[in-house]
Amino acid sequence: MAYAISHWPDTDALLAKAKRLVTEPPRPIRRDKMQEYLAYFETKCPRSKASTAAAAQFIPGGVQHNLAFNYPFPLDIARAEGAYLWDVDGNRYIDFLQAGGPTVLGSNYGPVRDKVIQVLNECGPVTGLFHDYEYKLAELINRHMPHVEMFRMLGSGTEACMAAIRAARNFTGRSKIIKVGGAYHGWSDQLVLGTRIPGSGAFEAAGIPESALQHTQEFYPNDIDGENGLHALLERNKSDGGTAAVIVEPLGPESGSRPVQRDFNARVRALCDEYSALLIFDEVVTGFRLGLGGAQGYFNIKPDLTVFGKCVAGGFPAAGGVGGRRDIMSTFAAGIGGGQQKTLVGGTLSANPISAAAGYFAILEMERTNAPVLAGQAGDKLCAGLQATIEKLGLPFFAYNHGSVLHLETHGLLFLDVSDPEFFPKLLQRRKIAEEMGAAYSAAGIITLAGSRLYTSMADTDAVIEQALGGFRRVLESVEGVG
Ligand SMILES: Cc1ncc(COP(=O)(O)O)c(C=O)c1O
């Protein structure tokens, strides 16, 4: 089976570059150039400005998505097709946000859309009863990921993570969940610990009672053997009821924004076996994007449970699900008399015919077209071009990719050290740079995720990548101290 990752980046070298990036003074865009980028929004995006200002009266922050750019104001997108987005003012952008990852085939992919419309015409968006596509999707996932012996479809990745840890606790009779600091597993109460920045604990947990987090623990990315590393936590938990599960994003936190060593997952698996804790792979991003066998296929590791989102509904709504070992998954169906208490999950719109059919046909199309590998090759070309530009300009920035998941680090926001007394001022300063970078890329015709992450798709032809590299080059040339 083919995978999107052509080579594993040298993690130690990346971490050294990240350290340098956060130690050195930040390198923002030159003020005169930033004025030009901001002028783009004023002169070319008046309808976006007006509509999102009107929306701000009724929508907190003026936009419903965390991933949308708010600086200097959000863009109002009217059309999406393949590698491109168009805003309501008619400006075209290369789309490296790709909705946050689900569209490996490219945006608004016709063959899947046509199938979905057919299903919609036949039975509408929801019946609450069984539809053939539920079975077809579950069977297709199992064909590509044999460790996903059974699959329960849910409404989102957040729900699926909640379901996975609940099933793990019910099955093992233990409470403790260990996650990697910096990882994002959705926004459910129990998993908002160490979100985005490792060691940040309950920093993002406003509105969440401490008690909800009392059984969640975090360890630093790659820290298996340290004093507070995974091994030590598992050992300590042994005399405190044991560990129900360890949950990881297989590329590292935030889709590899904090990259992990190539053998990280294997070491986590071995420790889970030693302490009979379950291993949960959060494949919300990696599921089908890295290849049809997911990260578990790429790393050749058997997780006990796998969390799905995004691609599992082919970029259509209600994208989530949990799958894995038959004995654990069966608890979702257990009930009184079944010898095991049921793991309760649900959702009026979960596994509706549209989401199930969209996932099924999208995965079939990925199989037919080899989309994950093509998207990965586009990621390789984009990354090589960015690395060459960074080197040529002598910038302390760095770029790396795991196939179609690419990181362009210009500020190191997620690498800041929470124990640094200057953490907060640095956080604010670097967040501002991230915002400015994102705005500058947009003005150069490129949409990114938060100004530092890029998802490529099958639609990213060599011509698209060339054009994007030109845009990135212009922005990077306008950084302070260049030239
Ligand atoms: C690794 C990971 N897990 C879980 C989630 C949550 O998924 P959703 O946004 O569908 O709730 C995300 C979302 O970006 C994610 O990247």
Short mmCIF file of C-alpha atoms in Angstrom, two decimals, residues 31-44 71-73 432 435-436 439-440 443:
data_model
loop_
_atom_site.label_atom_id
_atom_site.label_comp_id
_atom_site.label_asym_id
_atom_site.label_seq_id
_atom_site.Cartn_x
_atom_site.Cartn_y
_atom_site.Cartn_z
CA ARG A 31 6.33 47.72 8.33
CA ASP A 32 6.18 49.34 4.88
CA LYS A 33 5.44 45.97 3.30
CA MET A 34 2.85 45.12 5.93
CA GLN A 35 1.05 48.35 5.07
CA GLU A 36 0.94 47.17 1.46
CA TYR A 37 -0.53 43.81 2.45
CA LEU A 38 -3.15 45.48 4.62
CA ALA A 39 -3.96 47.87 1.78
CA TYR A 40 -4.77 44.80 -0.32
CA PHE A 41 -7.63 43.96 2.02
CA GLU A 42 -8.94 47.54 2.04
CA THR A 43 -8.88 47.98 -1.72
CA LYS A 44 -9.61 44.48 -3.02
CA TYR A 71 -6.86 39.68 10.58
CA PRO A 72 -7.39 42.31 9.38
CA PHE A 73 -10.89 40.89 8.83
CA LYS A 432 0.91 38.92 16.18
CA GLU A 435 -1.44 36.85 12.19
CA GLU A 436 0.58 39.18 9.99
CA ALA A 439 -2.59 38.11 6.22
CA ALA A 440 0.45 38.65 3.98
CA ALA A 443 -2.72 39.19 0.13
#
